[in-house]
PDB file of C-alpha atoms in Angstrom:
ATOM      1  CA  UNK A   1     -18.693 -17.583 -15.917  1.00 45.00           C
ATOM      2  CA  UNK A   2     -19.619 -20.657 -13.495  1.00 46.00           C
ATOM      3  CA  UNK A   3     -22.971 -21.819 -12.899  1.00 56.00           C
ATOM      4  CA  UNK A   4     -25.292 -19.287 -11.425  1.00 60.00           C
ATOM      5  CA  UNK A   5     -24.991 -19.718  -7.640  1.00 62.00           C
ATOM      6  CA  UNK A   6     -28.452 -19.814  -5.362  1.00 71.00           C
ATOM      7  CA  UNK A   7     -26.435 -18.724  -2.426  1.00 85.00           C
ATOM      8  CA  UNK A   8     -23.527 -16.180  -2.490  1.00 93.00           C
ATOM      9  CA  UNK A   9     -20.182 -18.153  -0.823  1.00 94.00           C
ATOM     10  CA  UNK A  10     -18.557 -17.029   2.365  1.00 93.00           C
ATOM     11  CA  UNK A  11     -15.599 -15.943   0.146  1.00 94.00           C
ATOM     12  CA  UNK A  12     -17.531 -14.104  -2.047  1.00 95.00           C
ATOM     13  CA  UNK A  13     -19.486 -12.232   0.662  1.00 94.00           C
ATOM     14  CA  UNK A  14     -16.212 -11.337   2.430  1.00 95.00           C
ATOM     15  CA  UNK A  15     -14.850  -9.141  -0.194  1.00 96.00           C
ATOM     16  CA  UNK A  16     -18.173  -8.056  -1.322  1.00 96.00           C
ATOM     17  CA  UNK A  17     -18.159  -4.656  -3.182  1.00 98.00           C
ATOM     18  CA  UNK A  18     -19.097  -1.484  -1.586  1.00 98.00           C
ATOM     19  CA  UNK A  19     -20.641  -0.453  -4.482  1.00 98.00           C
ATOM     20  CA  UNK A  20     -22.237  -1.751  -7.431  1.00 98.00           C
ATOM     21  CA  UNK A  21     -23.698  -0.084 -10.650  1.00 98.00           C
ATOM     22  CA  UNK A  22     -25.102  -1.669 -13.598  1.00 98.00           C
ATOM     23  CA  UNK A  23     -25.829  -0.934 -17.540  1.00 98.00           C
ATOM     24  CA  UNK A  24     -29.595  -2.404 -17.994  1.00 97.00           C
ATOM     25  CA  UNK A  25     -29.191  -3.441 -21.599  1.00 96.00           C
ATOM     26  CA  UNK A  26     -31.429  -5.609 -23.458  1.00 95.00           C
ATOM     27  CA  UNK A  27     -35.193  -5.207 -22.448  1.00 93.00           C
ATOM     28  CA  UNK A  28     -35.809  -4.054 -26.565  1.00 91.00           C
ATOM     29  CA  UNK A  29     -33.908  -6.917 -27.641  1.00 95.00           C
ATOM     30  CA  UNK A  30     -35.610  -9.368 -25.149  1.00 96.00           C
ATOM     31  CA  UNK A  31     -39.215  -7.961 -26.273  1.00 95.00           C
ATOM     32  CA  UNK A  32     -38.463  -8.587 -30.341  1.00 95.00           C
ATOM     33  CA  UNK A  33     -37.433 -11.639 -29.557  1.00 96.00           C
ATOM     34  CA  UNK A  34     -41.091 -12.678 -27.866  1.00 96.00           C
ATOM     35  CA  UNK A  35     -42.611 -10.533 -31.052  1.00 96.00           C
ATOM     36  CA  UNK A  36     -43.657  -8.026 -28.414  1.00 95.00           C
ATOM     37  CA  UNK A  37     -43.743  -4.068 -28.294  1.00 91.00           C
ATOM     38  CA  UNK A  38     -40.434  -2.528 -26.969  1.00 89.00           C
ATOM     39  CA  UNK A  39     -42.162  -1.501 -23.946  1.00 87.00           C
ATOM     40  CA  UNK A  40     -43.004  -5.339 -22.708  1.00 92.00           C
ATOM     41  CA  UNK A  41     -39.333  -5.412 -22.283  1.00 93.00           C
ATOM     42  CA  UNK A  42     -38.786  -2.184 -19.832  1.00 90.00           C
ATOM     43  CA  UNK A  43     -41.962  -3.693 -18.112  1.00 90.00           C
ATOM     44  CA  UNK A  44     -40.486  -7.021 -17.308  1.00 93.00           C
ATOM     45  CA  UNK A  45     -37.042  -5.222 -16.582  1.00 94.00           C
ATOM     46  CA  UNK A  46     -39.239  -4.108 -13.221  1.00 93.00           C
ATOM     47  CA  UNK A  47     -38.700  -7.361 -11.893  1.00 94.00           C
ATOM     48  CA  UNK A  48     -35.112  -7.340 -12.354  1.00 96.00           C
ATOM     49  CA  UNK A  49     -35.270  -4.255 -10.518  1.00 96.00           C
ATOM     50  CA  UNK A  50     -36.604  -5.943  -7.457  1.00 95.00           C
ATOM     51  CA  UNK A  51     -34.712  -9.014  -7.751  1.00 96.00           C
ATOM     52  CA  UNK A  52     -31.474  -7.533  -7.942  1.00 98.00           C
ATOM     53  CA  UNK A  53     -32.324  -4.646  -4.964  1.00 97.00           C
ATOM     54  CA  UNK A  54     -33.065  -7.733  -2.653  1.00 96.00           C
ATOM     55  CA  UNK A  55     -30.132  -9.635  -3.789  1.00 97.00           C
ATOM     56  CA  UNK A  56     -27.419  -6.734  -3.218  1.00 97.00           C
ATOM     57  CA  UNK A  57     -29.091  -5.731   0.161  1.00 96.00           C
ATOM     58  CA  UNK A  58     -29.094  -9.874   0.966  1.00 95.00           C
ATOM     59  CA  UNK A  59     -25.105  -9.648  -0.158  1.00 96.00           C
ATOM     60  CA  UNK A  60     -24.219  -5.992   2.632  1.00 96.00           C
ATOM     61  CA  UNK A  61     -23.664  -4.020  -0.739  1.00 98.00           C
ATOM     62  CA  UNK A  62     -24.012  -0.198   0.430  1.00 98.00           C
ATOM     63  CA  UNK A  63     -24.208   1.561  -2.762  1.00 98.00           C
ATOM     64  CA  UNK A  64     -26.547   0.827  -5.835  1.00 98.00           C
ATOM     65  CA  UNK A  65     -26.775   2.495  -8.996  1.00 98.00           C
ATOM     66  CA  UNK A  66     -29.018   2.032 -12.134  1.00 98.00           C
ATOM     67  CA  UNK A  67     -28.308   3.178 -14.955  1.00 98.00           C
ATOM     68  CA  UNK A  68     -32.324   3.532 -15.890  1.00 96.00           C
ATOM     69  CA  UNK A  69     -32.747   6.288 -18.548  1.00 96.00           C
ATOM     70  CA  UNK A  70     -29.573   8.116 -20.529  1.00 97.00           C
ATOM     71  CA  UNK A  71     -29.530  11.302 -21.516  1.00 97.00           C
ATOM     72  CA  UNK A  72     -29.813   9.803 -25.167  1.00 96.00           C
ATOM     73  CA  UNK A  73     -32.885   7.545 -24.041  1.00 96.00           C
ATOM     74  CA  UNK A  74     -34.680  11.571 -24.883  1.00 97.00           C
ATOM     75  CA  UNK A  75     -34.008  10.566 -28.660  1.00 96.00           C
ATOM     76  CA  UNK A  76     -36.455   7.659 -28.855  1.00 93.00           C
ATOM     77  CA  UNK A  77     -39.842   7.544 -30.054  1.00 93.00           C
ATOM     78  CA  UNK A  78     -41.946  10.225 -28.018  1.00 94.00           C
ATOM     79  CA  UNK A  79     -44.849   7.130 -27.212  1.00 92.00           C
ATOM     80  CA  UNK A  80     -42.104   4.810 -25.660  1.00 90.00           C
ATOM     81  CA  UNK A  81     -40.411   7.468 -23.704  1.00 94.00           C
ATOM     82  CA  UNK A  82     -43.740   8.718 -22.685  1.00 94.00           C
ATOM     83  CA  UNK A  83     -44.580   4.557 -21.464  1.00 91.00           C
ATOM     84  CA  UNK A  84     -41.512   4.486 -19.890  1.00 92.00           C
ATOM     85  CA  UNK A  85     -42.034   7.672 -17.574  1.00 95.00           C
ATOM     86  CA  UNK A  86     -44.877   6.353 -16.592  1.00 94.00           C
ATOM     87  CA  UNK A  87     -43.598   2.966 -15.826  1.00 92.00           C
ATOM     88  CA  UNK A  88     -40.960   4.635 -13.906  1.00 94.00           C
ATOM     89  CA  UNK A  89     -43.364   6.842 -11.743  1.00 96.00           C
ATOM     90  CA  UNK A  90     -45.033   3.422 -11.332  1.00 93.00           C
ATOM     91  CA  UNK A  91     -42.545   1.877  -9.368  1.00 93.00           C
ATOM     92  CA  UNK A  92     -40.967   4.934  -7.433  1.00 94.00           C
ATOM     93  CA  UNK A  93     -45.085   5.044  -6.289  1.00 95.00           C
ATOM     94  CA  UNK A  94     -45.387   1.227  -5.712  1.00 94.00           C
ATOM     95  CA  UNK A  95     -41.985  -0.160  -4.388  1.00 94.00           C
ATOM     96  CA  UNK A  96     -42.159   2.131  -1.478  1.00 96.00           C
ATOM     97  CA  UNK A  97     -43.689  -0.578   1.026  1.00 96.00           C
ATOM     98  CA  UNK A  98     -41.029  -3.198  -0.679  1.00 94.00           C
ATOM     99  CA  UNK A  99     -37.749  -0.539  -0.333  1.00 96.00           C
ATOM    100  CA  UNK A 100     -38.757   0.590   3.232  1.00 96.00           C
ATOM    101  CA  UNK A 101     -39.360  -3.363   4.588  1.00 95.00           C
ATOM    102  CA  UNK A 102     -35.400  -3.686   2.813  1.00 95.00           C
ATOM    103  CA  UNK A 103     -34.276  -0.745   5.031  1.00 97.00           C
ATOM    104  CA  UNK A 104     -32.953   1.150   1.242  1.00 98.00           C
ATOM    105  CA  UNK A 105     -32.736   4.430   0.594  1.00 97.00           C
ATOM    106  CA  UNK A 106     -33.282   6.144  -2.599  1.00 96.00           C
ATOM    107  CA  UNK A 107     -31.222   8.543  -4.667  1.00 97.00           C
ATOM    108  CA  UNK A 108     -30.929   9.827  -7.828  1.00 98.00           C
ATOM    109  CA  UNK A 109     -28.683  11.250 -10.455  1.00 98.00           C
ATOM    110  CA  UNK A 110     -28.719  13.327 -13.505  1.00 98.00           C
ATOM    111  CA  UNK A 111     -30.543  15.792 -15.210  1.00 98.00           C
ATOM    112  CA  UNK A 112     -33.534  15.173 -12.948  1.00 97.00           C
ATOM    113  CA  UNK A 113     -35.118  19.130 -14.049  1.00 97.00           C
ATOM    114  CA  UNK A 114     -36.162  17.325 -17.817  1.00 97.00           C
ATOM    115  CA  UNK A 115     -38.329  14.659 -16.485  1.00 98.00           C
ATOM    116  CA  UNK A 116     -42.136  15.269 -16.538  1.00 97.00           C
ATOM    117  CA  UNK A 117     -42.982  16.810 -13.471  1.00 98.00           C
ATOM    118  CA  UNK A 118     -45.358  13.882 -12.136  1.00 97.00           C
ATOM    119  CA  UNK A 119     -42.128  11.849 -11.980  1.00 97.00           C
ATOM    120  CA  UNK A 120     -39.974  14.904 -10.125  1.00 98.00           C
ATOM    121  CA  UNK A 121     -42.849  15.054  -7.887  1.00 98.00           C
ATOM    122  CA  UNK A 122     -42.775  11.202  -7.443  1.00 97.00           C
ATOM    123  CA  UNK A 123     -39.410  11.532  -6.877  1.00 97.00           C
ATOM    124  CA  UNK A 124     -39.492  13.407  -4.085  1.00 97.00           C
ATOM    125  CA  UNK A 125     -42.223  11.730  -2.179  1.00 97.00           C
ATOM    126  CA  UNK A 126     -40.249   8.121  -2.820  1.00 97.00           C
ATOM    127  CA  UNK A 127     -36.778  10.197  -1.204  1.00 96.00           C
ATOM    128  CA  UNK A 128     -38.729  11.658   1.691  1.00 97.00           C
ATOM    129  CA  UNK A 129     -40.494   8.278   2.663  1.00 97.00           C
ATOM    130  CA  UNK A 130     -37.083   6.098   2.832  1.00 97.00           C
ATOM    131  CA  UNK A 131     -35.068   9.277   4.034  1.00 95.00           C
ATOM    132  CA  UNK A 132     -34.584   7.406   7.797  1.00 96.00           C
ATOM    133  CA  UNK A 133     -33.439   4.085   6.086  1.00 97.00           C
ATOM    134  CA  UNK A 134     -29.959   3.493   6.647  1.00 96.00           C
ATOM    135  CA  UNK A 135     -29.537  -0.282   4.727  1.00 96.00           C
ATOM    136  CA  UNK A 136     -28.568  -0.447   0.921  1.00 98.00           C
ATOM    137  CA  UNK A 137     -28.549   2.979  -1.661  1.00 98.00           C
ATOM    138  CA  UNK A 138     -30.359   2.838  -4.431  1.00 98.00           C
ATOM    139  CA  UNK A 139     -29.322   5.528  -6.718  1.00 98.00           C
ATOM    140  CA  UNK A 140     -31.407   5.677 -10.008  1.00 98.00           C
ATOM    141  CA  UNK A 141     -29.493   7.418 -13.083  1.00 98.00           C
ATOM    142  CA  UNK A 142     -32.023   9.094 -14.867  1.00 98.00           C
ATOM    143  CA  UNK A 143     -31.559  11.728 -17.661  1.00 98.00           C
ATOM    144  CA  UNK A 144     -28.076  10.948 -17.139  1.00 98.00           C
ATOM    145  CA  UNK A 145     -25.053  11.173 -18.965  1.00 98.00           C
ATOM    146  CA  UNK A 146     -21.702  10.743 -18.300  1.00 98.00           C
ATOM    147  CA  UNK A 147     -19.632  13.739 -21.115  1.00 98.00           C
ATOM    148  CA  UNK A 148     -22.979  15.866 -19.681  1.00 98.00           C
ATOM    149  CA  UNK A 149     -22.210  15.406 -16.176  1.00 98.00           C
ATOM    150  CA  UNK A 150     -17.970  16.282 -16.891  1.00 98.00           C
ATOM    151  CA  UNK A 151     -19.756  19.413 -18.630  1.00 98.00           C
ATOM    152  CA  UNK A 152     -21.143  20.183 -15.789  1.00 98.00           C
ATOM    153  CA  UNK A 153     -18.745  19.813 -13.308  1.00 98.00           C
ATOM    154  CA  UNK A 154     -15.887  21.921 -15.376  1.00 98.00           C
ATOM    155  CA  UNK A 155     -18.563  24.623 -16.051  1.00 98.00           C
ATOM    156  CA  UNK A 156     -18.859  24.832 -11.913  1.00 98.00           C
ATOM    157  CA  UNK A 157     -15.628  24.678 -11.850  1.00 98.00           C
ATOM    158  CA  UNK A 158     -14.945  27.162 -14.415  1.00 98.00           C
ATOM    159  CA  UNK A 159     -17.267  29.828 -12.617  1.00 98.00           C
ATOM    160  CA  UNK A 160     -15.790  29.241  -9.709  1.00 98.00           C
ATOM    161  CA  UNK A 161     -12.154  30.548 -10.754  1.00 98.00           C
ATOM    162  CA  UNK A 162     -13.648  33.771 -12.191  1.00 97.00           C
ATOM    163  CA  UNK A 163     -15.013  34.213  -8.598  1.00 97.00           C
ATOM    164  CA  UNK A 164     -12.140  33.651  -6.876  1.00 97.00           C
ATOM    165  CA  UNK A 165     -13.159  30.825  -5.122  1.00 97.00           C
ATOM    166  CA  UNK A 166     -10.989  28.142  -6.735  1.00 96.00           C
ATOM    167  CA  UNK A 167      -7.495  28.700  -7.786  1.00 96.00           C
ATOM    168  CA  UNK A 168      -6.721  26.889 -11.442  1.00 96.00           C
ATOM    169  CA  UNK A 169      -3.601  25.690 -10.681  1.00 97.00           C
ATOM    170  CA  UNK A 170      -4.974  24.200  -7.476  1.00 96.00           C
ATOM    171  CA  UNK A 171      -7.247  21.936  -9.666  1.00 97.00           C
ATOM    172  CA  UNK A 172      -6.889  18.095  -9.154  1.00 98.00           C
ATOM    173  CA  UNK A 173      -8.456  14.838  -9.556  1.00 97.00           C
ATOM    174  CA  UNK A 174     -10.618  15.473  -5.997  1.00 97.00           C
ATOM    175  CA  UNK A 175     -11.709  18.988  -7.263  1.00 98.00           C
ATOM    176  CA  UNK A 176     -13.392  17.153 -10.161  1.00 98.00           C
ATOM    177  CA  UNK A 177     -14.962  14.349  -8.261  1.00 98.00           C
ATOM    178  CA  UNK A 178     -16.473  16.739  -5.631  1.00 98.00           C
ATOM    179  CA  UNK A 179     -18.337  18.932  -8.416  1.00 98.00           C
ATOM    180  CA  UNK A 180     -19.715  15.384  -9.783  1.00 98.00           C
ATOM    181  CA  UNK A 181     -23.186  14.312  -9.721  1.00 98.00           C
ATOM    182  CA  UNK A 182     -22.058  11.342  -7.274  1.00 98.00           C
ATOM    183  CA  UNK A 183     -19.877  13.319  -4.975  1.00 98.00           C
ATOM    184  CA  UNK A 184     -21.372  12.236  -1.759  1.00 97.00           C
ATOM    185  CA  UNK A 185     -20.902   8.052  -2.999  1.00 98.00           C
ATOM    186  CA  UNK A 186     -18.065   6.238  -3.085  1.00 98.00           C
ATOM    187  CA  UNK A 187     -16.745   4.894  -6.680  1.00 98.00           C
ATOM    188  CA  UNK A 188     -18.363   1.599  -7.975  1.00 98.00           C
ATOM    189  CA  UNK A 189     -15.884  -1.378  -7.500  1.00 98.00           C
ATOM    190  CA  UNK A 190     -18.114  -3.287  -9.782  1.00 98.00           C
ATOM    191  CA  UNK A 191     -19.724  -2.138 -13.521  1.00 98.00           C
ATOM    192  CA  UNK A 192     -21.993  -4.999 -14.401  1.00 98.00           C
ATOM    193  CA  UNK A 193     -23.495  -4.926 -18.023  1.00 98.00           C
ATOM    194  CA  UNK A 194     -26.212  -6.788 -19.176  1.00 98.00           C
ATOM    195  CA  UNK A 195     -26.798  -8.322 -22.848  1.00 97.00           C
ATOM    196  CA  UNK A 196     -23.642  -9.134 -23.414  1.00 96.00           C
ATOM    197  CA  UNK A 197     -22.193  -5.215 -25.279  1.00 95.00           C
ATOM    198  CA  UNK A 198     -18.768  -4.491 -25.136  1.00 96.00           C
ATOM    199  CA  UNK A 199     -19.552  -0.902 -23.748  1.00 96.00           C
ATOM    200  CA  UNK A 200     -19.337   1.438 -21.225  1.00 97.00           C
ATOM    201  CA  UNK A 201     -22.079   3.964 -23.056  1.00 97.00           C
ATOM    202  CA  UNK A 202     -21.656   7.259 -21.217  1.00 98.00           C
ATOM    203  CA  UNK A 203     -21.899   5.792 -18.043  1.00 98.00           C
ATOM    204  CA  UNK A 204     -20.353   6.764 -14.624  1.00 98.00           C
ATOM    205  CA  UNK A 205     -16.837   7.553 -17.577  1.00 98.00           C
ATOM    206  CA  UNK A 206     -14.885   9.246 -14.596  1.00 98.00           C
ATOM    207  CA  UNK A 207     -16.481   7.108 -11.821  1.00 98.00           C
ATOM    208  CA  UNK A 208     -15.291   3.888 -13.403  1.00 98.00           C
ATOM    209  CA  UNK A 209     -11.569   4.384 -14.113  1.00 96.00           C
ATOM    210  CA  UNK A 210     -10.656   2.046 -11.975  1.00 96.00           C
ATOM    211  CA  UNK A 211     -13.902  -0.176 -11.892  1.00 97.00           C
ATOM    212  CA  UNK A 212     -13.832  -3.963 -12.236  1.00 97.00           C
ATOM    213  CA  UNK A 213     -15.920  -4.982 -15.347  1.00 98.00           C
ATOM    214  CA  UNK A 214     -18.437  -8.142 -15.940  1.00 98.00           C
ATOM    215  CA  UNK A 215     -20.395  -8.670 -19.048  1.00 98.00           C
ATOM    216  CA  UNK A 216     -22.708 -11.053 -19.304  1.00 98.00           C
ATOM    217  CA  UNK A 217     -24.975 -12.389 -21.918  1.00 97.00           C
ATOM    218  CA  UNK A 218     -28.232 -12.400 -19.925  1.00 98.00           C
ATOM    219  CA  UNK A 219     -30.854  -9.601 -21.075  1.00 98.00           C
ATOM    220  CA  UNK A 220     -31.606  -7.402 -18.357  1.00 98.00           C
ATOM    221  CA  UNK A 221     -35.610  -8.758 -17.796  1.00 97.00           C
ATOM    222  CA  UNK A 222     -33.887 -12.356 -17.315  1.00 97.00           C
ATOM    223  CA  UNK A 223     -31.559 -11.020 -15.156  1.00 98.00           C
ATOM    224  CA  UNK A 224     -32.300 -11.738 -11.424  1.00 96.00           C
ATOM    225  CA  UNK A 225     -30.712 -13.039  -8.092  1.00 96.00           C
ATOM    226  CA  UNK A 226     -28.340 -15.680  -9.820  1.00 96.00           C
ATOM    227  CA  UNK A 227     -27.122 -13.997 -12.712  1.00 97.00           C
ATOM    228  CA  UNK A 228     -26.185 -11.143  -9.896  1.00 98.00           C
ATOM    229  CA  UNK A 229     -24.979 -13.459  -7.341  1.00 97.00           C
ATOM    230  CA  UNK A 230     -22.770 -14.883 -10.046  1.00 97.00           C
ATOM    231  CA  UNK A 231     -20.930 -11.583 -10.926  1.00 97.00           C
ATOM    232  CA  UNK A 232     -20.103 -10.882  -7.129  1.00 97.00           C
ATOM    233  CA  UNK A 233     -18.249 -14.124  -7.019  1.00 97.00           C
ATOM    234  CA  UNK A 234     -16.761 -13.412 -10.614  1.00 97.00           C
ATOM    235  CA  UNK A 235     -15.504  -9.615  -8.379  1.00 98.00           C
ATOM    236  CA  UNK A 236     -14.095 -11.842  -5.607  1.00 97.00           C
ATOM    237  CA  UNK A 237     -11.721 -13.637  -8.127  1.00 95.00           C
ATOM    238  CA  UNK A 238     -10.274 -10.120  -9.221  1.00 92.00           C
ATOM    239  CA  UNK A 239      -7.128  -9.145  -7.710  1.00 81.00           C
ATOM    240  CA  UNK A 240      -7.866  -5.059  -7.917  1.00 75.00           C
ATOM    241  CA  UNK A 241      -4.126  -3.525  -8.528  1.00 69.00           C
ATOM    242  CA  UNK A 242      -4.955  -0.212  -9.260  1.00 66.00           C
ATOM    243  CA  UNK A 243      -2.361   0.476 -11.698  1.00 65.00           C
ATOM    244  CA  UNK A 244      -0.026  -1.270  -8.943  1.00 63.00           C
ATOM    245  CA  UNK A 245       1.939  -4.696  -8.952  1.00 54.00           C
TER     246      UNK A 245
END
């Protein structure tokens, strides 16, 4: 990719997405490689947070989403997950001023009924006080998965035509999508993954079918404006054919 632009150009900003969601990969990596715990790395990743929240509200994107804690993320060491729950309570406590001054809202996504209840609780009081915003969405994945959230939806589904509600043969492609975790957001146009993997890891699968894809090298706590400014004009060089000509 070119040099990481300061400012995002007028061509870039004309096609911008309407919605952007991004793999955060790399804050363990970025930590052994400064000889530090695992959990410098999700602590520096804050900033990246903030940087990029600013820079997609700067750039009129609508739709955010963060793909901050899988459903596999349970499977780590009890002490990091532990640090990182209350990292994450942290900043749904502290960025309040910062989101509200940015006019964002805040959403979230997943299995939100297995995280510790100060971070539900959290949670809610971070929703409630940017409810009235009406600028950029942040949506935070968080105990999320994508094969769980397809589970999910079919088993809705499922119980739906033993009620009587829902016909089976009347099941489509917008019958899925509206029994989705993300049914009231539009699809991302953009997946951007950090640390440079050559994976989609159970993220968004159904959301994405027709998502553009950048990869870049950058770990997600060196990840900021630039590096984010720089995949938006990498998007505006895609011509999008949706399986067309």
């Amino acid at each position: 990719m070119s040099a990481h632009p300061l400012h995002l150009s007028p061509q870039a900003k004309a096609v911008a997405p309407t919605h952007v969601a991004i793999i955060m990969d790399g804050n363990g990596r970025w930590a052994r490689q400064r000889h530090l715990p695992r959990v410098e790395g999700h602590r520096h990743g804050v900033e990246s947070v903030r940087a990029v929240v600013r820079a997609a509200g700067e750039a009129g994107i609508k739709y955010l989403t963060l793909y901050a804690f899988s459903v596999e993320n349970w499977n780590r060491p009890k002490d990091e997950v532990d640090t990182l729950m209350k990292y994450l309570a942290r900043f749904l406590r502290s960025e309040i001023a910062e989101l509200n001054g940015n006019n964002v809202r805040r959403e979230v996504i997943g299995q939100v009924y297995r995280l510790p209840e100060f971070v539900q609780e959290q949670l809610k009081k971070t929703r409630a006080a940017l409810e009235k915003n009406n600028g950029l969405t942040l949506i935070l994945a968080l105990s999320y998965g994508g094969r769980t959230e397809l589970v999910e939806a079919i088993r809705e589904i499922s119980t739906k035509v033993k009620q009587g509600k829902i016909e089976a043969a009347e099941i489509n492609e917008k019958t899925i999508s509206e029994h989705l975790y993300t049914r009231h957001y539009p699809e991302p146009d953009l997946l951007i993954r950090t640390s440079g993997e050559m994976r989609v890891s159970n993220f968004l699968l159904w959301q994405i079918s027709y998502s553009e894809f950048v990869v870049t090298p950058t770990l997600w706590p060196e990840f900021r404006r630039e590096q984010f400014f720089d995949a938006l004009e990498e998007y505006a060089r895609r011509h999008r054919r949706f399986g067309g000509v």
